[in-house]
Amino acid sequence: MGVNSVTLVGRAGRDPEVRYFESGSVVANLTMAVNRRSRDDEPDWFNLEIWGKQAQVAADYVKKGSLLGIVGSFKLDRWNDRNSGEERSKPVVRVDRLELLGSKRDNEAAAGGFGGNQASDEEIPF
């Protein structure tokens, strides 16, 4: 038996990149910075992959700097480089559960100031 579980709390490093497929599926990719205990240390960066309804929530409400909590699993994406033909890989956290943790004020600040393109409390689906 094995366990592959990742739980992180941090801030979005950029706005999500969202792709929609003809099948109706949606995927959002973004990075997350997680601070270490010491303020002197650089944050750890993680690549996130979010599918389905959670991806749509990320697309609608997550902006660079948003405070997020995620639960997911670790995977290693592998591909062959188009130019060199070498095998490449990248660690990714596939998100099963996305929690928007910041307050409305935090989210407005992350969007670049008050009056940004933020959803009202009534528009958030949970």
XYZ file of C-alpha atoms in Angstrom:
126
model
C 0.000 0.000 0.000
C 1.266 3.501 -0.777
C 0.288 7.036 0.081
C 0.615 9.939 -2.340
C -0.930 12.996 -0.707
C 0.127 16.637 -0.893
C -1.394 19.432 1.215
C -0.190 22.993 0.647
C -1.145 26.522 1.650
C 0.416 29.359 -0.299
C -0.122 32.097 -2.855
C -0.729 31.824 -6.581
C 2.420 32.792 -8.463
C 0.486 33.836 -11.572
C -3.012 33.864 -12.987
C -4.163 30.385 -14.041
C -3.643 29.296 -17.648
C -6.939 27.676 -18.624
C -7.601 25.327 -21.543
C -10.997 24.126 -22.709
C -11.333 20.932 -24.735
C -13.975 19.909 -27.292
C -14.965 17.089 -24.945
C -16.088 19.701 -22.391
C -13.142 19.118 -20.073
C -11.280 22.071 -18.620
C -7.802 22.246 -17.085
C -6.105 25.090 -15.219
C -2.354 25.268 -14.650
C -0.653 27.682 -12.289
C 2.220 27.954 -9.856
C 2.035 28.266 -6.087
C 4.632 29.748 -3.726
C 4.786 28.283 -0.229
C 6.849 30.138 2.355
C 9.197 28.301 4.661
C 9.209 28.849 8.420
C 12.120 31.285 8.281
C 11.451 34.587 6.532
C 15.052 34.553 5.275
C 14.457 31.444 3.140
C 13.163 31.610 -0.409
C 9.679 30.116 -0.931
C 9.195 26.693 -2.485
C 7.435 26.748 -5.863
C 4.978 24.105 -7.050
C 3.326 23.512 -10.423
C -0.412 22.842 -10.018
C -2.763 21.066 -12.419
C -6.497 21.380 -11.740
C -9.250 19.626 -13.722
C -13.029 19.903 -14.029
C -15.220 22.120 -11.858
C -12.300 23.022 -9.607
C -10.437 24.277 -12.701
C -13.376 26.513 -13.595
C -13.405 27.915 -10.033
C -9.674 28.641 -10.381
C -10.268 30.325 -13.733
C -13.036 32.514 -12.319
C -11.630 33.446 -8.904
C -7.865 32.829 -8.622
C -5.501 35.666 -9.479
C -1.784 36.141 -8.945
C -1.238 36.511 -5.195
C -4.469 34.764 -4.131
C -4.153 32.746 -0.929
C -4.972 29.092 -1.661
C -5.155 25.780 0.116
C -4.897 22.604 -1.944
C -5.034 18.875 -1.440
C -3.772 16.661 -4.230
C -1.231 14.113 -5.333
C 2.271 14.285 -6.765
C 2.947 13.184 -10.338
C 5.838 13.480 -12.738
C 4.980 14.768 -16.229
C 7.312 13.308 -18.874
C 7.764 14.250 -22.522
C 10.358 14.298 -25.270
C 11.850 17.679 -26.148
C 10.854 18.652 -29.708
C 14.258 20.111 -30.550
C 16.715 17.738 -28.904
C 14.583 14.620 -28.575
C 15.739 14.296 -24.955
C 13.318 13.079 -22.342
C 12.229 15.854 -20.002
C 10.208 15.761 -16.801
C 8.526 18.183 -14.438
C 7.028 17.551 -10.988
C 3.341 18.534 -10.802
C 0.732 18.472 -8.056
C -2.609 17.295 -9.419
C -5.155 19.148 -7.307
C -8.158 17.218 -6.010
C -9.462 19.952 -3.732
C -9.014 23.721 -4.049
C -9.846 26.115 -1.207
C -9.900 29.889 -1.656
C -8.538 31.102 1.675
C -8.090 34.841 1.366
C -10.648 37.430 2.353
C -12.391 39.549 -0.253
C -9.973 42.389 0.573
C -6.969 40.068 0.085
C -8.324 38.953 -3.283
C -8.917 42.544 -4.396
C -5.365 43.457 -3.413
C -4.036 40.435 -5.330
C -5.963 41.603 -8.406
C -4.065 44.878 -8.352
C -6.148 47.118 -6.159
C -9.683 47.851 -5.158
C -12.331 47.858 -7.839
C -10.645 45.007 -9.730
C -12.451 42.238 -11.566
C -13.435 40.331 -8.436
C -16.566 38.317 -7.785
C -18.914 39.447 -5.065
C -19.600 37.167 -2.110
C -22.968 36.280 -3.679
C -21.281 35.026 -6.885
C -18.920 32.564 -5.196
C -20.430 29.078 -5.605
C -19.695 27.804 -2.088
